[in-house]
Tab-separated table of C-alpha atoms and ligand atoms in Angstrom:
chain	number	residue	atom	x	y	z
A	258	MET	CA	10.739	-12.419	-11.788
A	259	GLY	CA	7.721	-10.147	-11.629
A	260	TYR	CA	4.181	-11.450	-11.733
A	261	SER	CA	3.443	-12.098	-15.404
A	262	GLU	CA	3.651	-15.880	-14.995
A	263	ILE	CA	1.425	-16.072	-11.898
A	264	GLN	CA	-1.904	-17.737	-12.527
A	265	PHE	CA	-4.935	-18.786	-10.504
A	266	ASP	CA	-7.929	-21.007	-11.248
A	267	LYS	CA	-9.791	-19.301	-14.064
A	268	ASP	CA	-12.975	-18.993	-11.974
A	269	SER	CA	-11.187	-17.276	-9.089
A	270	ILE	CA	-12.913	-14.336	-7.451
A	271	PHE	CA	-10.848	-11.601	-5.786
A	272	LEU	CA	-12.086	-8.951	-3.389
A	273	VAL	CA	-9.948	-5.819	-3.280
A	274	THR	CA	-10.879	-3.506	-0.412
A	275	GLY	CA	-9.808	0.097	-0.916
A	276	GLY	CA	-9.906	-0.634	-4.640
A	277	ALA	CA	-10.691	2.970	-5.601
A	278	GLY	CA	-7.398	4.047	-4.049
A	279	PHE	CA	-3.866	4.080	-5.419
A	280	ILE	CA	-2.647	0.554	-4.683
A	281	GLY	CA	-6.067	-1.122	-4.842
A	282	SER	CA	-6.899	0.222	-8.298
A	283	ASN	CA	-3.555	-1.009	-9.632
A	284	LEU	CA	-4.229	-4.479	-8.211
A	285	ILE	CA	-7.682	-4.536	-9.813
A	286	GLU	CA	-6.299	-3.504	-13.189
A	287	VAL	CA	-3.809	-6.375	-13.249
A	288	LEU	CA	-6.300	-8.985	-11.998
A	289	LEU	CA	-8.842	-7.995	-14.648
A	290	GLU	CA	-6.148	-8.080	-17.328
A	291	LYS	CA	-5.388	-11.625	-16.229
A	292	GLY	CA	-9.072	-12.482	-16.673
A	293	TYR	CA	-10.243	-12.994	-13.083
A	294	SER	CA	-13.436	-11.723	-11.463
A	295	VAL	CA	-12.822	-8.804	-9.138
A	296	ARG	CA	-15.012	-7.129	-6.584
A	297	CYS	CA	-14.035	-3.760	-5.169
A	298	LEU	CA	-15.237	-2.557	-1.776
A	299	ASP	CA	-14.545	1.122	-1.134
A	300	ASP	CA	-16.430	3.925	0.596
A	301	LEU	CA	-14.702	6.579	-1.572
A	302	SER	CA	-13.611	8.442	1.572
A	303	ASN	CA	-10.075	8.857	0.204
A	304	GLY	CA	-10.151	7.076	-3.133
A	305	HIS	CA	-11.696	8.292	-6.371
A	306	LYS	CA	-14.365	6.834	-8.594
A	307	SER	CA	-12.201	7.955	-11.545
A	308	ASN	CA	-9.598	5.341	-10.521
A	309	ILE	CA	-12.076	2.518	-11.227
A	310	GLU	CA	-14.069	4.189	-13.990
A	311	PRO	CA	-12.267	2.232	-16.765
A	312	PHE	CA	-13.226	-1.088	-15.118
A	313	LEU	CA	-16.956	-0.414	-14.710
A	314	SER	CA	-17.793	-1.670	-18.198
A	315	ASN	CA	-15.958	-4.973	-17.592
A	316	GLU	CA	-18.508	-7.695	-16.785
A	317	LYS	CA	-15.983	-9.351	-14.452
A	318	PHE	CA	-15.819	-6.252	-12.280
A	319	GLU	CA	-18.218	-5.296	-9.513
A	320	PHE	CA	-18.054	-2.143	-7.416
A	321	ILE	CA	-19.605	-2.090	-3.965
A	322	GLU	CA	-19.654	1.353	-2.417
A	323	GLY	CA	-19.476	0.567	1.276
A	324	ASP	CA	-17.639	0.987	4.543
A	325	ILE	CA	-15.475	-1.757	6.098
A	326	THR	CA	-16.620	-0.666	9.559
A	327	ASP	CA	-20.031	-2.111	8.627
A	328	PHE	CA	-19.716	-5.856	9.249
A	329	ASP	CA	-22.766	-6.817	7.168
A	330	ILE	CA	-21.208	-5.148	4.128
A	331	CYS	CA	-17.905	-6.990	4.740
A	332	LEU	CA	-19.850	-10.270	4.932
A	333	SER	CA	-21.772	-9.766	1.717
A	334	ALA	CA	-18.744	-8.382	-0.174
A	335	SER	CA	-16.659	-11.468	0.660
A	336	LYS	CA	-19.312	-14.061	-0.189
A	337	ASP	CA	-17.989	-16.647	-2.714
A	338	VAL	CA	-14.601	-14.882	-2.756
A	339	ASN	CA	-11.371	-16.925	-2.951
A	340	TYR	CA	-8.803	-14.216	-2.224
A	341	ILE	CA	-9.044	-10.949	-0.306
A	342	LEU	CA	-6.486	-8.206	-0.916
A	343	HIS	CA	-7.300	-5.863	1.939
A	344	GLN	CA	-6.007	-2.372	1.172
A	345	ALA	CA	-8.752	-0.186	2.660
A	346	ALA	CA	-7.443	2.012	5.454
A	347	TRP	CA	-6.826	5.608	6.324
A	348	GLY	CA	-3.227	6.493	5.504
A	349	SER	CA	-0.989	9.394	6.582
A	350	VAL	CA	0.990	9.589	9.808
A	351	PRO	CA	0.286	13.311	10.506
A	352	ARG	CA	-3.454	12.980	9.951
A	353	SER	CA	-3.585	10.022	12.358
A	354	ILE	CA	-2.015	12.222	15.043
A	355	GLU	CA	-4.924	14.630	14.558
A	356	MET	CA	-7.682	12.006	14.674
A	357	PRO	CA	-6.547	8.792	16.443
A	358	GLN	CA	-10.038	7.485	17.260
A	359	TYR	CA	-11.021	7.498	13.637
A	360	TYR	CA	-7.913	5.547	12.647
A	361	GLU	CA	-8.654	2.938	15.275
A	362	LYS	CA	-12.186	2.535	13.949
A	363	VAL	CA	-11.331	2.136	10.265
A	364	ASN	CA	-7.879	0.552	10.323
A	365	VAL	CA	-8.332	-1.819	13.257
A	366	GLN	CA	-12.075	-2.506	13.556
A	367	GLY	CA	-12.435	-2.500	9.770
A	368	THR	CA	-9.607	-5.010	9.382
A	369	ILE	CA	-11.038	-7.319	12.059
A	370	ASN	CA	-14.401	-7.116	10.290
A	371	MET	CA	-12.763	-8.182	7.042
A	372	MET	CA	-10.919	-11.097	8.670
A	373	GLU	CA	-14.054	-12.250	10.489
A	374	ALA	CA	-16.012	-12.077	7.227
A	375	ALA	CA	-13.222	-14.027	5.507
A	376	VAL	CA	-13.485	-16.811	8.102
A	377	LYS	CA	-17.307	-16.928	7.881
A	378	ASN	CA	-17.107	-17.169	4.084
A	379	SER	CA	-14.203	-19.679	4.021
A	380	VAL	CA	-11.962	-17.363	2.013
A	381	LYS	CA	-8.739	-19.105	0.998
A	382	LYS	CA	-6.170	-16.329	1.480
A	383	PHE	CA	-6.293	-12.983	3.262
A	384	VAL	CA	-3.493	-10.667	2.142
A	385	TYR	CA	-3.455	-7.265	3.834
A	386	ALA	CA	-1.542	-3.988	3.716
A	387	SER	CA	0.646	-3.309	6.712
A	388	SER	CA	3.325	-0.618	6.776
A	389	SER	CA	7.009	0.066	7.388
A	390	SER	CA	5.816	2.460	10.108
A	391	VAL	CA	5.525	-0.543	12.473
A	392	TYR	CA	9.326	-0.273	12.918
A	393	GLY	CA	8.753	2.958	14.844
A	394	ASP	CA	11.837	4.306	16.606
A	395	GLU	CA	13.999	1.209	16.006
A	396	PRO	CA	17.155	2.728	14.460
A	397	THR	CA	18.760	-0.417	13.019
A	398	LEU	CA	19.125	-0.433	9.246
A	399	PRO	CA	18.093	-2.285	7.241
A	400	LYS	CA	14.731	-2.926	8.920
A	401	ARG	CA	14.265	-6.588	9.600
A	402	GLU	CA	11.094	-8.394	10.669
A	403	GLY	CA	11.276	-9.239	14.381
A	404	LYS	CA	13.247	-6.125	15.312
A	405	GLU	CA	10.603	-3.436	15.795
A	406	GLY	CA	10.748	-0.436	18.143
A	407	ASN	CA	8.051	1.705	19.733
A	408	VAL	CA	5.565	3.038	17.221
A	409	LEU	CA	5.483	6.821	16.735
A	410	SER	CA	1.921	7.449	15.547
A	411	PRO	CA	-1.651	6.175	15.833
A	412	TYR	CA	-1.415	5.100	12.177
A	413	ALA	CA	1.589	2.872	12.909
A	414	LEU	CA	-0.142	1.461	15.974
A	415	THR	CA	-3.205	0.463	13.944
A	416	LYS	CA	-0.989	-1.475	11.524
A	417	LYS	CA	0.861	-3.155	14.397
A	418	ILE	CA	-2.444	-4.204	15.978
A	419	ASP	CA	-3.679	-5.476	12.600
A	420	GLU	CA	-0.609	-7.697	12.365
A	421	GLU	CA	-1.278	-9.133	15.830
A	422	TYR	CA	-4.907	-9.855	14.964
A	423	ALA	CA	-3.851	-11.417	11.673
A	424	ARG	CA	-1.454	-13.694	13.546
A	425	LEU	CA	-4.306	-14.682	15.880
A	426	TYR	CA	-6.781	-15.195	13.049
A	427	HIS	CA	-4.321	-17.651	11.603
A	428	SER	CA	-3.577	-19.535	14.822
A	429	LEU	CA	-7.107	-19.512	16.263
A	430	TYR	CA	-9.348	-19.620	13.194
A	431	LYS	CA	-6.996	-21.103	10.556
A	432	LEU	CA	-7.365	-18.136	8.210
A	433	ASP	CA	-4.289	-17.877	5.963
A	434	THR	CA	-3.226	-14.266	6.555
A	435	TYR	CA	-0.193	-12.551	5.009
A	436	GLY	CA	0.851	-9.050	6.097
A	437	LEU	CA	2.702	-6.904	3.588
A	438	ARG	CA	4.711	-4.109	5.182
A	439	TYR	CA	4.847	-1.655	2.300
A	440	PHE	CA	7.693	0.866	2.258
A	441	ASN	CA	6.745	4.226	0.612
A	442	VAL	CA	4.999	3.011	-2.496
A	443	PHE	CA	4.821	5.269	-5.566
A	444	GLY	CA	3.530	5.087	-9.108
A	445	ARG	CA	0.584	5.778	-11.428
A	446	ARG	CA	-2.688	6.963	-9.881
A	447	GLN	CA	-1.198	7.944	-6.514
A	448	ASP	CA	-3.129	11.017	-5.390
A	449	PRO	CA	-1.039	14.208	-5.834
A	450	ASN	CA	-3.566	16.462	-4.105
A	451	GLY	CA	-4.335	17.394	-0.528
A	452	ALA	CA	-2.381	18.207	2.605
A	453	TYR	CA	-1.552	14.545	3.204
A	454	ALA	CA	-0.430	13.547	-0.288
A	455	ALA	CA	2.714	11.420	-0.662
A	456	VAL	CA	5.875	13.326	-1.641
A	457	ILE	CA	6.565	12.036	-5.152
A	458	PRO	CA	3.163	12.815	-6.745
A	459	LYS	CA	2.838	15.965	-4.650
A	460	PHE	CA	6.219	17.355	-5.774
A	461	LEU	CA	5.574	16.372	-9.389
A	462	ASN	CA	2.230	18.154	-9.356
A	463	GLN	CA	3.628	21.273	-7.714
A	464	LEU	CA	6.670	21.461	-9.986
A	465	MET	CA	4.528	21.014	-13.088
A	466	ASN	CA	2.402	23.936	-11.869
A	467	ASP	CA	5.519	26.026	-11.098
A	468	GLU	CA	4.720	26.006	-7.374
A	469	GLN	CA	7.385	25.760	-4.690
A	470	PRO	CA	7.309	22.399	-2.867
A	471	THR	CA	8.022	22.148	0.861
A	472	ILE	CA	10.524	19.629	2.172
A	473	ASN	CA	9.889	18.793	5.826
A	474	GLY	CA	13.248	18.960	7.569
A	475	ASP	CA	16.604	19.149	5.799
A	476	GLY	CA	15.792	16.693	2.994
A	477	LYS	CA	18.437	14.302	4.262
A	478	GLN	CA	15.840	11.768	5.367
A	479	SER	CA	15.949	8.557	3.353
A	480	ARG	CA	13.306	6.031	2.347
A	481	ASP	CA	13.088	2.734	0.514
A	482	PHE	CA	10.800	4.072	-2.218
A	483	THR	CA	9.020	1.130	-3.819
A	484	TYR	CA	7.465	1.132	-7.257
A	485	ILE	CA	3.860	-0.102	-7.520
A	486	GLU	CA	4.775	-3.049	-9.781
A	487	ASN	CA	6.764	-4.624	-6.937
A	488	VAL	CA	3.768	-4.287	-4.626
A	489	ILE	CA	1.488	-5.982	-7.156
A	490	GLU	CA	3.960	-8.839	-7.418
A	491	ALA	CA	4.039	-9.215	-3.620
A	492	ASN	CA	0.239	-9.368	-3.392
A	493	LEU	CA	-0.080	-12.028	-6.091
A	494	LYS	CA	2.767	-14.091	-4.667
A	495	ALA	CA	1.243	-13.903	-1.174
A	496	CYS	CA	-1.990	-15.336	-2.632
A	497	LYS	CA	0.114	-18.278	-3.828
A	498	ALA	CA	2.059	-18.695	-0.590
A	499	PRO	CA	1.731	-21.893	1.431
A	500	SER	CA	-0.206	-22.048	4.707
A	501	SER	CA	3.083	-22.799	6.472
A	502	VAL	CA	4.115	-19.128	6.188
A	503	ALA	CA	0.670	-17.673	6.986
A	504	GLY	CA	0.256	-15.498	10.076
A	505	GLU	CA	3.500	-13.697	9.204
A	506	ALA	CA	4.277	-10.152	8.054
A	507	PHE	CA	6.853	-9.346	5.379
A	508	ASN	CA	8.829	-6.287	4.299
A	509	ILE	CA	7.776	-5.277	0.806
A	510	ALA	CA	10.224	-2.839	-0.761
A	511	PHE	CA	12.921	-2.814	-3.385
A	512	GLY	CA	15.681	-2.859	-0.790
A	513	GLY	CA	17.273	0.464	-1.763
A	514	ARG	CA	17.538	3.838	-0.072
A	515	GLU	CA	16.912	7.259	-1.591
A	516	TYR	CA	17.416	10.654	0.054
A	517	LEU	CA	14.530	13.066	-0.320
A	518	ILE	CA	16.752	15.895	-1.470
A	519	ASP	CA	18.165	13.701	-4.261
A	520	ILE	CA	14.678	12.759	-5.382
A	521	TYR	CA	13.778	16.428	-5.467
A	522	GLU	CA	16.747	17.136	-7.692
A	523	HIS	CA	15.910	14.181	-9.915
A	524	LEU	CA	12.338	15.444	-10.398
A	525	THR	CA	13.350	19.031	-11.137
A	526	ASN	CA	15.916	17.819	-13.687
A	527	ALA	CA	13.456	15.451	-15.335
A	528	LEU	CA	10.890	18.244	-15.659
A	529	GLY	CA	13.454	20.876	-16.629
A	530	LYS	CA	12.525	23.134	-13.674
A	531	SER	CA	14.838	25.240	-11.538
A	532	ILE	CA	12.618	25.771	-8.500
A	533	GLU	CA	14.332	25.704	-5.092
A	534	PRO	CA	12.366	23.871	-2.371
A	535	TYR	CA	11.192	25.544	0.831
A	536	PHE	CA	12.601	23.746	3.895
A	537	GLY	CA	9.909	23.488	6.591
A	538	PRO	CA	10.019	21.970	10.084
A	539	GLU	CA	10.374	18.209	10.567
A	540	ARG	CA	7.085	16.355	10.997
A	541	ALA	CA	6.091	14.678	14.255
A	542	GLY	CA	5.911	10.899	13.996
A	543	ASP	CA	8.341	10.706	11.074
A	544	ILE	CA	11.425	8.538	11.141
A	545	LYS	CA	14.723	9.762	9.709
A	546	HIS	CA	15.796	6.735	7.697
A	547	SER	CA	14.090	3.678	6.374
A	548	ASN	CA	15.443	0.850	4.292
A	549	ALA	CA	14.219	-2.733	4.130
A	550	ASP	CA	15.806	-6.120	4.346
A	551	ILE	CA	13.576	-8.062	1.961
A	552	SER	CA	15.109	-11.493	2.445
A	553	LYS	CA	12.126	-12.872	4.400
A	554	ALA	CA	9.678	-12.096	1.569
A	555	LYS	CA	12.181	-13.473	-0.951
A	556	GLU	CA	12.556	-16.727	0.941
A	557	MET	CA	8.981	-17.329	2.051
A	558	LEU	CA	6.912	-15.712	-0.717
A	559	GLY	CA	9.332	-16.031	-3.620
A	560	TYR	CA	9.195	-12.222	-3.915
A	561	SER	CA	11.733	-11.011	-6.446
A	562	PRO	CA	11.202	-7.301	-7.222
A	563	ASP	CA	12.460	-6.244	-10.607
A	564	TRP	CA	11.548	-2.540	-10.559
A	565	SER	CA	14.406	-0.471	-9.163
A	566	PHE	CA	13.732	3.066	-7.938
A	567	GLU	CA	15.363	4.493	-11.080
A	568	LYS	CA	13.230	2.422	-13.439
A	569	GLY	CA	10.068	3.117	-11.422
A	570	ILE	CA	10.564	6.866	-11.151
A	571	GLU	CA	10.991	7.179	-14.920
A	572	ALA	CA	7.721	5.312	-15.467
A	573	ALA	CA	5.961	7.403	-12.807
A	574	ILE	CA	7.200	10.709	-14.269
A	575	ASP	CA	6.011	9.651	-17.736
A	576	TRP	CA	2.581	8.753	-16.357
A	577	TYR	CA	2.146	12.026	-14.461
A	578	LYS	CA	3.321	14.039	-17.460
A	579	GLU	CA	0.509	12.477	-19.474
A	580	ASN	CA	-2.171	12.425	-16.820
A	581	LEU	CA	-1.822	15.514	-14.642
B	601	LIG	P1	-5.396	5.185	-0.716
B	601	LIG	O1	-5.868	6.177	0.286
B	601	LIG	O2	-5.119	5.636	-2.097
B	601	LIG	O3	-6.402	3.956	-0.766
B	601	LIG	C1	-7.108	3.507	0.345
B	601	LIG	C2	-8.543	3.299	-0.079
B	601	LIG	O4	-9.293	2.812	1.049
B	601	LIG	C3	-9.232	4.580	-0.539
B	601	LIG	O5	-9.794	4.380	-1.828
B	601	LIG	C4	-10.311	4.826	0.494
B	601	LIG	O6	-11.480	5.442	-0.034
B	601	LIG	C5	-10.565	3.428	1.010
B	601	LIG	N1	-11.136	3.428	2.359
B	601	LIG	C6	-10.737	4.162	3.427
B	601	LIG	N2	-11.544	3.934	4.483
B	601	LIG	C7	-12.461	3.014	4.069
B	601	LIG	C8	-13.568	2.398	4.689
B	601	LIG	N3	-13.890	2.672	5.956
B	601	LIG	N4	-14.299	1.512	3.977
B	601	LIG	C9	-13.983	1.238	2.682
B	601	LIG	N5	-12.960	1.810	2.032
B	601	LIG	C10	-12.205	2.701	2.719
B	601	LIG	O7	-4.083	4.521	-0.071
B	601	LIG	P2	-2.995	3.561	-0.717
B	601	LIG	O8	-1.738	4.317	-0.805
B	601	LIG	O9	-3.527	2.890	-1.923
B	601	LIG	O10	-2.813	2.502	0.454
B	601	LIG	C11	-3.424	1.226	0.439
B	601	LIG	C12	-3.027	0.497	1.710
B	601	LIG	O11	-1.600	0.390	1.793
B	601	LIG	C13	-3.467	1.169	2.992
B	601	LIG	O12	-3.820	0.168	3.924
B	601	LIG	C14	-2.214	1.881	3.461
B	601	LIG	O13	-2.202	2.090	4.863
B	601	LIG	C15	-1.145	0.897	3.031
B	601	LIG	N6	0.171	1.478	2.849
B	601	LIG	C16	0.398	2.344	1.803
B	601	LIG	C17	1.661	2.873	1.637
B	601	LIG	C18	1.964	3.803	0.495
B	601	LIG	O14	3.127	4.219	0.376
B	601	LIG	N7	1.028	4.161	-0.356
B	601	LIG	C19	2.708	2.538	2.517
B	601	LIG	C20	2.442	1.662	3.568
B	601	LIG	C21	1.183	1.131	3.709
């Protein structure tokens, strides 16, 4: 269970792209704690230097401020690297609807650049962030790999294209690629600010400041909210996965289902607030329900998430209480 037992050769070098962001900075923290060398490539377009500040004094950590759409930077950042955990991308479904060309450039071209650089530098494993949004309008629950619908946003399309390229990079160029379809990740260091912030940190921040949060729609939408520890486990286990399951994409979630309105109530209770939410219009590109079948990741990666939503949300609330 978990990832505490997972080990790599002591001289291993990891490259985490998007390492100044939420998920990337959590991956870096754990890898450094385990004693490995870690390089972080991030252009700070959405991430924050403060997320990696504590690592800068660690001699095993190197920060490269650079853009994954620049192939030369991808090449130099992945030199001598054994494992790439590719997290850099532009997130947010609504923002992608406003600026599709930009998403194509960063999320697709940037990902191809990273895979090409990985091949040129003989990187052992290329683990990358995909998304539950690839299921699009497919209504079947739980979501199962192989049963995807039509995507509903440019963001989702970029992740779908990334998965296709990753499959090709495995079959054509023998790069061991593993796609992790994250389902609504939450936890420490997730950005609570900005119009495109994720709901849990955004609501926590607003409630702590006695502001009224907006729920898009009736609040009866459900998601498989996944605590960051489970995502770290999936990344490390994918680095250990055999070549026989490379080229594939896997659901990474806890396998539960929470309604937004219930989460809202949970947060207000935990913070001792009695603020009613404002119910706004539904958002374009959003799906109503999402819940993952995680049996493929369990079988092929040995993924065995041990952080339930309840356990994760308590840890997240504690962290935000101390750090906001
Ligand atoms: P984040 O925005 O916190 O982190 C992404 C990082 O990538 C940021 O630090 C940003 O500065 C960096 N970045 C963006 N464009 C870049 C570029 N051109 N060059 C270099 N760096 C660049 O997001 P996150 O929540 O940590 O997400 C990480 C990955 O997981 C993304 O690929 C995202 O699409 C995917 N994902 C996240 C979730 C979630 O719930 N958080 C769900 C599904 C998929």
